[in-house]
Coordinates of C-alpha atoms and ligand atoms in Angstrom, one line a residue:
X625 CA 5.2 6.9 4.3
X626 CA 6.2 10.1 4.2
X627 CA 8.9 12.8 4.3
X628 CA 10.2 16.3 4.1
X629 CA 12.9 18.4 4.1
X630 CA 13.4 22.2 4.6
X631 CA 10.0 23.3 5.6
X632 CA 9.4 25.4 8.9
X633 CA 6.4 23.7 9.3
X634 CA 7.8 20.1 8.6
X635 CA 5.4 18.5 11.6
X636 CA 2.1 19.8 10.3
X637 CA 3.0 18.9 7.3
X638 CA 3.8 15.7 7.9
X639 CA 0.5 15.3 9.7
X640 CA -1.4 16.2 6.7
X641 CA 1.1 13.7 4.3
X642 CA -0.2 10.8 7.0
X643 CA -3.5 12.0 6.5
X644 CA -3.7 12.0 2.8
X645 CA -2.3 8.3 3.4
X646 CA -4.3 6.7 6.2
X647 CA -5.8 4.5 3.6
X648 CA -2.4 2.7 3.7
X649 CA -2.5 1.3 7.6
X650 CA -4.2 2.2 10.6
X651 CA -3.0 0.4 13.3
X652 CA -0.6 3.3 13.9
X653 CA 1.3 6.7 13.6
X654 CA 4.4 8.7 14.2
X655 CA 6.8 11.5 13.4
X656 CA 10.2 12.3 13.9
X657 CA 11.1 15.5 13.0
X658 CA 15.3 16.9 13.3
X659 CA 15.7 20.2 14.1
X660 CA 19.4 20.6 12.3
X661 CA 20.6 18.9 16.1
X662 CA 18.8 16.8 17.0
X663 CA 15.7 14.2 16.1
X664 CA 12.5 14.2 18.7
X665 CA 9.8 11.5 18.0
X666 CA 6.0 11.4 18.4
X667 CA 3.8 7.9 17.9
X668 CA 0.9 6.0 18.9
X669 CA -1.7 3.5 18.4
X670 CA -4.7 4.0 16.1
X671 CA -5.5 6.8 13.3
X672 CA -3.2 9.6 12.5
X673 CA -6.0 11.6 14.6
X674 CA -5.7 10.0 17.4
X675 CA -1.9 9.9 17.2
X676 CA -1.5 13.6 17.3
X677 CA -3.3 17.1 18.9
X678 CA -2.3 20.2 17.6
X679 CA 0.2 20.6 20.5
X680 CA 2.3 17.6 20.1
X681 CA 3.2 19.2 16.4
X682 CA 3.9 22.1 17.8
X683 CA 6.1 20.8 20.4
X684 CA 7.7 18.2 17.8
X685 CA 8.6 21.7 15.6
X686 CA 11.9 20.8 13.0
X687 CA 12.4 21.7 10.1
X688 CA 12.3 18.2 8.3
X689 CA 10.4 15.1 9.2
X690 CA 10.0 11.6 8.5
X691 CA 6.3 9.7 9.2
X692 CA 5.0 6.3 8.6
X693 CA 1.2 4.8 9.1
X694 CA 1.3 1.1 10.0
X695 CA -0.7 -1.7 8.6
X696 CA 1.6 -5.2 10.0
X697 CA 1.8 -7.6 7.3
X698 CA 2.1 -11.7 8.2
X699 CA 5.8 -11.0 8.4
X700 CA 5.6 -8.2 10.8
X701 CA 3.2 -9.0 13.4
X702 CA 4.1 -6.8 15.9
X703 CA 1.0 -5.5 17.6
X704 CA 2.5 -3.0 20.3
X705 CA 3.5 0.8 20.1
X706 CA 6.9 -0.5 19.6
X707 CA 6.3 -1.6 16.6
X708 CA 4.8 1.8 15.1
X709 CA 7.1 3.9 12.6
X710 CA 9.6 5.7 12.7
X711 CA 11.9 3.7 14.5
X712 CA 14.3 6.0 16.2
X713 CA 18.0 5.0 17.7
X714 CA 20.5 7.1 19.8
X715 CA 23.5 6.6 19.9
X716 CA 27.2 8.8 21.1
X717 CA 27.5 9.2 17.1
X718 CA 24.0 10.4 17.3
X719 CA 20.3 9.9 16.0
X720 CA 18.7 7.9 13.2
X721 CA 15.4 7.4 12.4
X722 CA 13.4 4.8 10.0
X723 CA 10.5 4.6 8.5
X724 CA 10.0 1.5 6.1
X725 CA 7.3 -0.3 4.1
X726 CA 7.2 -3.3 1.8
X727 CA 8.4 -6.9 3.4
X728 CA 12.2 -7.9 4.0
X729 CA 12.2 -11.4 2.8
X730 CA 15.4 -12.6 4.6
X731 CA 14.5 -10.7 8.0
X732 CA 14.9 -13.9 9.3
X733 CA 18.0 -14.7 8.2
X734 CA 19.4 -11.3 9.0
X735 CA 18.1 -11.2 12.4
X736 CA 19.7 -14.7 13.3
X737 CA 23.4 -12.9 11.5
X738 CA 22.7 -9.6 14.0
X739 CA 21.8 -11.8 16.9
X740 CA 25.4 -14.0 16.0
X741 CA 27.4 -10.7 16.1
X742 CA 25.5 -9.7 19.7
X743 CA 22.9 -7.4 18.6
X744 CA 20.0 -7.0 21.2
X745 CA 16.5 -6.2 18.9
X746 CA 14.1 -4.8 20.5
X747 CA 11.0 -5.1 17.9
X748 CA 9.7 -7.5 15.7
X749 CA 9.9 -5.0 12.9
X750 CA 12.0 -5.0 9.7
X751 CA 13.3 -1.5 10.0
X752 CA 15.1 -3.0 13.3
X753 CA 17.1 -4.6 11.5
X754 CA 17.8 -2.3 8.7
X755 CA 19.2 0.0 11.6
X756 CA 21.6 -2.8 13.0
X757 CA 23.0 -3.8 9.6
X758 CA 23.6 0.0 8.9
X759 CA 25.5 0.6 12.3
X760 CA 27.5 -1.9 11.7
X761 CA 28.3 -1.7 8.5
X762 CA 32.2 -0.7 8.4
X763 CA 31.7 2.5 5.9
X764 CA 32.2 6.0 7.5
X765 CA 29.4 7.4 5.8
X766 CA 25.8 6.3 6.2
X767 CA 25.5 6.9 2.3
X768 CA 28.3 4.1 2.1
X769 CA 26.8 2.0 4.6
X770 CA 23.0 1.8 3.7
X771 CA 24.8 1.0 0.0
X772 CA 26.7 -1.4 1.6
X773 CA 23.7 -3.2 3.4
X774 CA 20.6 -2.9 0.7
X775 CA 22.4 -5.6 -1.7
X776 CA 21.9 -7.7 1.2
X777 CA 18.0 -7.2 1.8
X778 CA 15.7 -9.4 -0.7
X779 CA 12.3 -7.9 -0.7
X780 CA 10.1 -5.3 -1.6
X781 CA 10.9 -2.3 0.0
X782 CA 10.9 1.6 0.0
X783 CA 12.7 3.4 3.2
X784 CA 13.0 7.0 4.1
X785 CA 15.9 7.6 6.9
X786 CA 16.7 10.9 8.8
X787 CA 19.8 12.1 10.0
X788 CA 20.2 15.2 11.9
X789 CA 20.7 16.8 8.4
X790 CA 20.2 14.7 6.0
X791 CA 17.2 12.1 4.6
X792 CA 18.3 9.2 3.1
X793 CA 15.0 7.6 -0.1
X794 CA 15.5 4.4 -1.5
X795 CA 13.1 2.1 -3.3
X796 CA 13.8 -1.8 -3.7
X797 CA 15.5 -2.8 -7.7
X798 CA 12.3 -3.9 -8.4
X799 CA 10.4 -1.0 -7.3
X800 CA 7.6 -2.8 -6.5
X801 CA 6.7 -0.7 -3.5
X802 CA 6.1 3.2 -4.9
X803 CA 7.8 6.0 -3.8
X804 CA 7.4 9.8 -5.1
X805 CA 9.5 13.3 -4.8
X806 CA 8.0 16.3 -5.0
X807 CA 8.9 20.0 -4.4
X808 CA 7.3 22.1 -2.0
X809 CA 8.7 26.2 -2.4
X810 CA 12.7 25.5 -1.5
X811 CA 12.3 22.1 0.4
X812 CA 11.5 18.5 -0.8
X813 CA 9.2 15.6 0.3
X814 CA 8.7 12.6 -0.4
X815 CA 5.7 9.8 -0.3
X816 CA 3.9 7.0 -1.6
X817 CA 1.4 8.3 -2.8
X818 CA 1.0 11.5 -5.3
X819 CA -2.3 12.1 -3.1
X820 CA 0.2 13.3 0.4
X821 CA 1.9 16.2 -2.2
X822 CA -1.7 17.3 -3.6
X823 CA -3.1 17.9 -0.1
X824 CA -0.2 20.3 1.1
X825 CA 0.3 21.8 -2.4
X826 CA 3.4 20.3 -3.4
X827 CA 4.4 19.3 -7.2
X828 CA 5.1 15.8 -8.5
X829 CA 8.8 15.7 -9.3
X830 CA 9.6 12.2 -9.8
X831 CA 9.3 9.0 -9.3
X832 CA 12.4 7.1 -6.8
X833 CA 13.4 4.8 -9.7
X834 CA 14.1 0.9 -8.8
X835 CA 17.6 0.6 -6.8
X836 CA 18.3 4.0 -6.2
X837 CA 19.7 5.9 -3.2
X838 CA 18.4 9.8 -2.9
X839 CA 20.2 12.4 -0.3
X840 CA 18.6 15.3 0.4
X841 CA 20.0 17.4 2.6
X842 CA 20.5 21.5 2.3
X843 CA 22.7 21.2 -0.6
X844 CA 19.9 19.6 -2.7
X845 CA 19.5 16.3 -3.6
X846 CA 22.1 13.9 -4.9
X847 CA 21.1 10.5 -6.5
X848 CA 23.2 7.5 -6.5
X849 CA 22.7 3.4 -7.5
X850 CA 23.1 1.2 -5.3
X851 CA 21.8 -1.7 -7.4
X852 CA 21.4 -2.4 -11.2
X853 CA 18.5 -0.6 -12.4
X854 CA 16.2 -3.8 -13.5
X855 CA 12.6 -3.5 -15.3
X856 CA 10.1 -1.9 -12.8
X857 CA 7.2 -4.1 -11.4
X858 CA 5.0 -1.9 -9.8
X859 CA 2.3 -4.2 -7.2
X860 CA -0.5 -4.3 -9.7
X861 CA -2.7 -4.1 -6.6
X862 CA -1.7 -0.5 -5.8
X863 CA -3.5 0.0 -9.0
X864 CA -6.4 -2.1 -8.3
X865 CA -6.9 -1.7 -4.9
X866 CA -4.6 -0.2 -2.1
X867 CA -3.8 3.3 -3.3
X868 CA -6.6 6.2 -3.4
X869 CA -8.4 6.9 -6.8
X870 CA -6.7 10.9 -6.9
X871 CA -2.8 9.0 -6.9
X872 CA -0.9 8.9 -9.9
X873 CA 1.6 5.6 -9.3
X874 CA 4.8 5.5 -12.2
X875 CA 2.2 8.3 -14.4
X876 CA -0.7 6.3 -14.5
X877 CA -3.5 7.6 -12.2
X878 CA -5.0 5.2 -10.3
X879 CA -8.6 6.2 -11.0
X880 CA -8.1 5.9 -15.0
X881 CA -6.4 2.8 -14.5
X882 CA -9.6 1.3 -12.6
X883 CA -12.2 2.4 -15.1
X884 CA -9.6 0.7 -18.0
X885 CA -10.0 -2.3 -15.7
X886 CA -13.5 -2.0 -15.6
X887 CA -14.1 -1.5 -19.7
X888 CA -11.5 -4.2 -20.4
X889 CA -13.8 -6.8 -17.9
X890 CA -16.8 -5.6 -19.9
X891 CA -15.3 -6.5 -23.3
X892 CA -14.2 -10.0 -22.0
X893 CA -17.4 -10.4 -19.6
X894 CA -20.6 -8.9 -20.8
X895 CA -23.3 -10.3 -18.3
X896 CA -27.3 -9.1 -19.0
X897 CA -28.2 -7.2 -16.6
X898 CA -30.1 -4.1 -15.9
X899 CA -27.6 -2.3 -13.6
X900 CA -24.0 -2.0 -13.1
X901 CA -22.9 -1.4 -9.2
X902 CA -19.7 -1.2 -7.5
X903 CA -19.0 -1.9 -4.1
X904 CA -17.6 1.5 -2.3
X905 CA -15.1 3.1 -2.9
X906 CA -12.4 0.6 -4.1
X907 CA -14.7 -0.7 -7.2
X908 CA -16.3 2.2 -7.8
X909 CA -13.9 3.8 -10.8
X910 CA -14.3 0.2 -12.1
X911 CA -18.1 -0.4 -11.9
X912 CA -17.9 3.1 -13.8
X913 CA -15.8 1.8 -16.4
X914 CA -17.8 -1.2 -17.0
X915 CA -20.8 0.7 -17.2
X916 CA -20.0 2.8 -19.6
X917 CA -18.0 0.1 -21.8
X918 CA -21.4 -2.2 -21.6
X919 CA -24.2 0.9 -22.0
X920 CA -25.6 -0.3 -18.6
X921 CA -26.5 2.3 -16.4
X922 CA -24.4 2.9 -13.2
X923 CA -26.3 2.8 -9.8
X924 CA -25.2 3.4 -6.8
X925 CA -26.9 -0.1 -5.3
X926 CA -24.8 -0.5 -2.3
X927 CA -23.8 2.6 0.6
X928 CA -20.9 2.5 2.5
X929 CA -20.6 4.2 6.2
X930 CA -17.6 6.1 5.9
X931 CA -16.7 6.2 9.2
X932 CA -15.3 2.6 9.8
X933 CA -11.9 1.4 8.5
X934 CA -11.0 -0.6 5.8
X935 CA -12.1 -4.2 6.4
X936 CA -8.8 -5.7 5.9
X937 CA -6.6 -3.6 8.6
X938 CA -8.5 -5.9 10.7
X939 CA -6.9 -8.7 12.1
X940 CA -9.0 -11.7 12.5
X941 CA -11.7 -13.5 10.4
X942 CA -14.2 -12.6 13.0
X943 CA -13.6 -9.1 13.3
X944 CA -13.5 -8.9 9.4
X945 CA -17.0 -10.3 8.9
X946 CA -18.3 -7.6 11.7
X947 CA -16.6 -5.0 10.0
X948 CA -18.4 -5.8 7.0
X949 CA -21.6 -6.0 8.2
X950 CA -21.2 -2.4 10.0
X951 CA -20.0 -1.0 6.8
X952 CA -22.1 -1.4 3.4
X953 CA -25.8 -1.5 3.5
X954 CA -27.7 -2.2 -0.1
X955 CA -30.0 0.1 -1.1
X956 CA -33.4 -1.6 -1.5
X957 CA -35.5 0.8 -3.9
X958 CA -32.8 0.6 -6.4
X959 CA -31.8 -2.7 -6.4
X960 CA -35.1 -4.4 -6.0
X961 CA -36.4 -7.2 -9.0
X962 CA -33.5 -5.9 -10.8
X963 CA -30.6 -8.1 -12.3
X964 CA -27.5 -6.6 -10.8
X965 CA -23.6 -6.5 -12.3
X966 CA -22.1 -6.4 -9.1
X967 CA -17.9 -5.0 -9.7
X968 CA -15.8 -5.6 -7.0
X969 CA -11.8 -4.7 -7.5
X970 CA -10.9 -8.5 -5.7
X971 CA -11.3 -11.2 -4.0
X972 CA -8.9 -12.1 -1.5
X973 CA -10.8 -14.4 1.5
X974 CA -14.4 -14.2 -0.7
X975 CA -15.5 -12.5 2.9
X976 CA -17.1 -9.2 1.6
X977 CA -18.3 -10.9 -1.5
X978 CA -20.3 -13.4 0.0
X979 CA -21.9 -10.9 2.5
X980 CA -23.2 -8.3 -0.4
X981 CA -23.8 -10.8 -2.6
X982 CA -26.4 -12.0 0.3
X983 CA -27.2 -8.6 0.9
X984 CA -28.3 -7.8 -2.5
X985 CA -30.5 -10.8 -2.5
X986 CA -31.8 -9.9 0.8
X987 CA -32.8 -6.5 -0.3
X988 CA -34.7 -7.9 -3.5
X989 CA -32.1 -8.4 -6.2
X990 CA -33.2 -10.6 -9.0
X991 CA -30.0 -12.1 -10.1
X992 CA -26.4 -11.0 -8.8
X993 CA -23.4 -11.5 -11.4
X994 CA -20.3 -10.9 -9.5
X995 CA -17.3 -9.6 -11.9
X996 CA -14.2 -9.3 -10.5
X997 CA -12.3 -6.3 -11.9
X998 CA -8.4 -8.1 -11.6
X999 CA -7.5 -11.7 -12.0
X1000 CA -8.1 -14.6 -9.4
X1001 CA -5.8 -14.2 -6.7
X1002 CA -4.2 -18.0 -6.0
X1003 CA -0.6 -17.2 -4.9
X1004 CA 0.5 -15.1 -1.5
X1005 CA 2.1 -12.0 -1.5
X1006 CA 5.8 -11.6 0.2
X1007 CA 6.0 -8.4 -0.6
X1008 CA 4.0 -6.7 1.8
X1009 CA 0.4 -6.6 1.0
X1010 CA -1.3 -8.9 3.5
X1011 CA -2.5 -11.8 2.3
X1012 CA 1.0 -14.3 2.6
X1013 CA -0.9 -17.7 2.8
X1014 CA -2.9 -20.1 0.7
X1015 CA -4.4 -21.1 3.0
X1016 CA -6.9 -17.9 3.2
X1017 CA -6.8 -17.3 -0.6
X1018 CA -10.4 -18.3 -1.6
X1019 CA -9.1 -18.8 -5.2
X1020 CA -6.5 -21.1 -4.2
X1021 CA -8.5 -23.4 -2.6
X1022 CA -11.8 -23.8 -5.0
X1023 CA -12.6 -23.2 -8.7
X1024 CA -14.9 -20.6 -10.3
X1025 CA -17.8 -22.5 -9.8
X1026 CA -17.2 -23.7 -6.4
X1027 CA -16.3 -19.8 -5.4
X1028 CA -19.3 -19.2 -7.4
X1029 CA -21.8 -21.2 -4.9
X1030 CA -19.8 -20.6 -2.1
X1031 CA -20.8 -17.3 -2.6
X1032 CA -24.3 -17.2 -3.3
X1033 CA -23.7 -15.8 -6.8
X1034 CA -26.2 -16.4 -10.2
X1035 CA -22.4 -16.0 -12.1
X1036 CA -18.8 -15.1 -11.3
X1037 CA -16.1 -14.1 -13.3
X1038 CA -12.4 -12.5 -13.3
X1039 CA -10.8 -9.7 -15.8
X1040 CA -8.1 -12.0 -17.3
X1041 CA -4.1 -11.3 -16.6
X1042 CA -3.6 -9.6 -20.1
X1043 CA -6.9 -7.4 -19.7
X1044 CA -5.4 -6.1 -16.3
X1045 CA -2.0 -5.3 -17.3
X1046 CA -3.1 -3.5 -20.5
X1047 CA -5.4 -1.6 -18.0
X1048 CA -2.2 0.1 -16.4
X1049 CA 0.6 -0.4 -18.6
X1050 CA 0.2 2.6 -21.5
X1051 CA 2.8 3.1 -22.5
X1052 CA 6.2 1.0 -22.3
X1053 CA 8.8 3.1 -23.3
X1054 CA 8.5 4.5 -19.4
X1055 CA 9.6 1.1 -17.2
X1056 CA 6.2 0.6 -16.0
X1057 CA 6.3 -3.0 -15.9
X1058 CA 4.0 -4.7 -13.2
X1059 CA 4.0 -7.1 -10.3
X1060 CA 1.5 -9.9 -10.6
X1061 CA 2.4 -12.5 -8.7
X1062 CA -0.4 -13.2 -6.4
X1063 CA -2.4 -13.6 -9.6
X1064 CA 0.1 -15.5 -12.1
X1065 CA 2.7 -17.0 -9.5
X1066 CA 5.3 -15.4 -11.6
X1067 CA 7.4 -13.6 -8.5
X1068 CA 9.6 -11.1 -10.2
X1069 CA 11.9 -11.4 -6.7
X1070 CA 13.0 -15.0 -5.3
X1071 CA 13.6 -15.8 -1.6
X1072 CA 12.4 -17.5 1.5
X1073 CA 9.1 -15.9 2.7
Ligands
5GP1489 P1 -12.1 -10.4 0.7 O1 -13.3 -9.9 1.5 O2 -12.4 -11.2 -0.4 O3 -11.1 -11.0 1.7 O4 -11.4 -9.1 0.2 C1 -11.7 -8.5 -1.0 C2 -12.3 -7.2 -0.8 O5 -11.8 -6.5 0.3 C3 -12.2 -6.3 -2.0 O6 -13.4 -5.5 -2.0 C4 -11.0 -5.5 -1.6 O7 -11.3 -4.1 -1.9 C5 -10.8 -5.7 -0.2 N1 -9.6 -6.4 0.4 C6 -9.6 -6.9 1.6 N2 -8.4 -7.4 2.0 C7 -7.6 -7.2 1.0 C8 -6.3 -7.5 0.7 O8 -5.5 -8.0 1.6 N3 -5.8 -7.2 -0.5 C9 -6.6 -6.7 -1.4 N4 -6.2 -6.5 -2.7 N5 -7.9 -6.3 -1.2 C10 -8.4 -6.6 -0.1
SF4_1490 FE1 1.2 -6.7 -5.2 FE2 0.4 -9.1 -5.7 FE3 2.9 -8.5 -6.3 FE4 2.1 -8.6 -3.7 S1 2.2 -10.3 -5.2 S2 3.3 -7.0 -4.7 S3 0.0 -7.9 -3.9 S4 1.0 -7.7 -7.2
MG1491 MG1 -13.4 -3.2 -1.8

């Protein structure tokens, strides 16, 4: 997500913010932009490069913008342009537009209450129903209404809305999804990750703290509560895997965080070897760290073609295994008669595991001992990161060993739930507390799924 306010070029920019952020979904793109009157929309299927040609940002124009790259969780299956973000809705009152990320745990529910009252929802998407509740909310203001409605969302979410002049940030009272301000010359933006403000040169302001309300608009911005600030939990796997290596999340950087992960899995898991290698690019700041905590040296055993997406914006099992095959290739004249540490950041499905792990053998690997740089993964995620079943959970369905075989491995092992959180937790004093409920089963928010 992304947004900005008070920029002439507030389309561009915007463009670049998705780009910075494509990691985060690919399935789709868009941008409204207001131009003081009136809001005008732009979005598509596929990357933010196919999404938009230098003259549809010049014909989108404003002077703010909110944008949104789409990666559909289990919850949020929508497949068709529809579905892509920023939502936008006329109306005689006039426009509104939503951009949203995380998972709303009672959509359900809500949907059923909208439907009762004689709401007609187009999409299958959360943000629908944020909209609905916020129209008809009974507040004159849209400040009052969206605090009216969030106490009724459970979930994990972070939401930028536009207004013809105003832009409404929130971030769930967990703040389990992140959400940054920055400041770029007079105007603001906002994103979720640090990486969107570096590549336009803006400045990290702050962080939007857990169950607050932020309105910018040309007066400045104005911050109100609109739930009781509770102890942060950050998704641990924005550290460990999701976000890119150059973000700082709640003033940790992500990269530092990885290569704590990796020493810290070193210290608890020493394996003899004769190289340390990560698998690109997510495990790479963790194979370092190991490396360098173990006095192994760091090799660069497996090659990644950059030009294919992540494997796991890919829908099904089948397509996932392709997509693994087309991206990493082992690198024979290093690897060969060697024993191998191989570092991955996770397992989720045990799919790209088990293909480099047969991979490295293929190519001449001696031994292959797979550690895993974050703790086994045996509980599904309702808060938006796509893996909201057992049943796909490798971990949750076989023990070490049996992962161990299944895989092809000569050892397997996990960084242990303590070694991860000291990885990213520094320093207390500053709320950074951590989701780790896909790893622990400890969900710091309750709800239906
Ligand atoms: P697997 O292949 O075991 O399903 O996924 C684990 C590997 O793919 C790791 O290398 C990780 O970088 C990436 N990955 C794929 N899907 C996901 C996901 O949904 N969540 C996380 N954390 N990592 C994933
Ligand atoms: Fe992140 Fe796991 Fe918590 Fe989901 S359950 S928010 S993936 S740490
Ligand atoms: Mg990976």
């Amino acid at each position: 997500m992304f947004g900005i306010w008070g920029h002439e070029k507030a389309a561009e920019l915007a463009y670049y913010g998705l780009h910075a952020q494509q990691h985060r979904g690919q399935e789709g793109a868009g941008i409204v932009v207001s131009d003081g009157k009136k809001l005008k929309l732009h979005k598509g299927l596929g990357l933010v490069n196919d999404v938009f040609k230098q003259a549809d940002l010049k014909k989108l124009g404003g002077k703010a913008a909110i944008a949104h790259v789409r990666y559909s969780t289990q919850g949020d299956k929508g497949k068709g342009v529809d579905s892509v973000q920023p939502l936008l809705f006329h109306s005689l009152t006039g426009s509104i537009a939503f951009a949203h990320s995380g998972n709303i745990m009672n959509s359900h529910e809500l949907r059923g209450e909208l439907e009762s009252l004689g709401s007609i929802l187009q999409t299958s998407s959360d943000s629908e129903n944020l909209a609905h509740l916020i129209k008809r909310s009974k507040k004159e203001t849209i400040e009052g209404a969206i605090v009216d409605v969030l106490p009724k969302i459970v979930g994990a979410y972070t939401f930028i809305v536009l207004k013809e002049d105003k832009m409404y940030v929130a971030a769930d009272p967990r703040g389990i999804r992140p959400l940054s301000i920055g400041k770029l010359g007079d105007g603001y933006v906002v994103a979720a990750e640090t990486s969107a403000f570096d590549i336009i040169g803006a400045s990290f302001e702050r962080e939007v703290l857990p169950g607050e309300l932020i309105v910018i608009s040309d007066e400045g911005l104005e911050s109100k509560r609109f739930a009781i600030r509770e102890q942060r939990k950050m998704c641990a796997m924005e550290y460990v895997y999701l976000s890119r290596p150059d973000s700082d999340l709640n003033h940790v950087n992500v990269h530092a965080s990885r290569k704590r992960m990796g020493a810290e899995l070193a210290k608890e898991l020493p394996a003899e070897a004769d190289m340390v290698i990560g698998v690109p690019d997510s495990s790479i700041s963790a194979a370092i760290g190991y490396a360098e905590q173990s006095g192994l040296p760091y090799e660069m055993g497996i090659i990644k073609n950059r030009y294919i997406g992540r494997t796991f914006i890919q829908p099904s099992q089948e397509l996932r295994e392709q997509g693994v095959k087309m991206k990493l290739s082992p690198v024979r004249g290093i690897v060969e008669g060697k024993r191998v540490v191989m570092i991955d950041d996770s397992i989720v499905r045990g799919t790209t595991s088990k293909r480099i792990v047969r991979m490295l053998k293929e190519a001449g690997a001696k031994e292959v001992h797979v550690r895993i740089a974050s703790p086994s993964i045996q509980h599904p995620c309702y808060y938006g990161i796509d893996m909201s079943t057992r049943k796909e959970l490798i971990a949750a369905n076989n023990t070490v060993e049996e992962i161990c075989e299944i895989i092809g491995a000569d050892s397997v092992a996990y960084l242990s739930d303590q070694g991860l959180e000291e990885a990213i937790v520094k320093d207390k004093t500053i709320n950074q507390g951590v989701c780790m409920a896909c790893m622990t089963g400890n969900y710091p928010v309750k709800g239906e799924s």
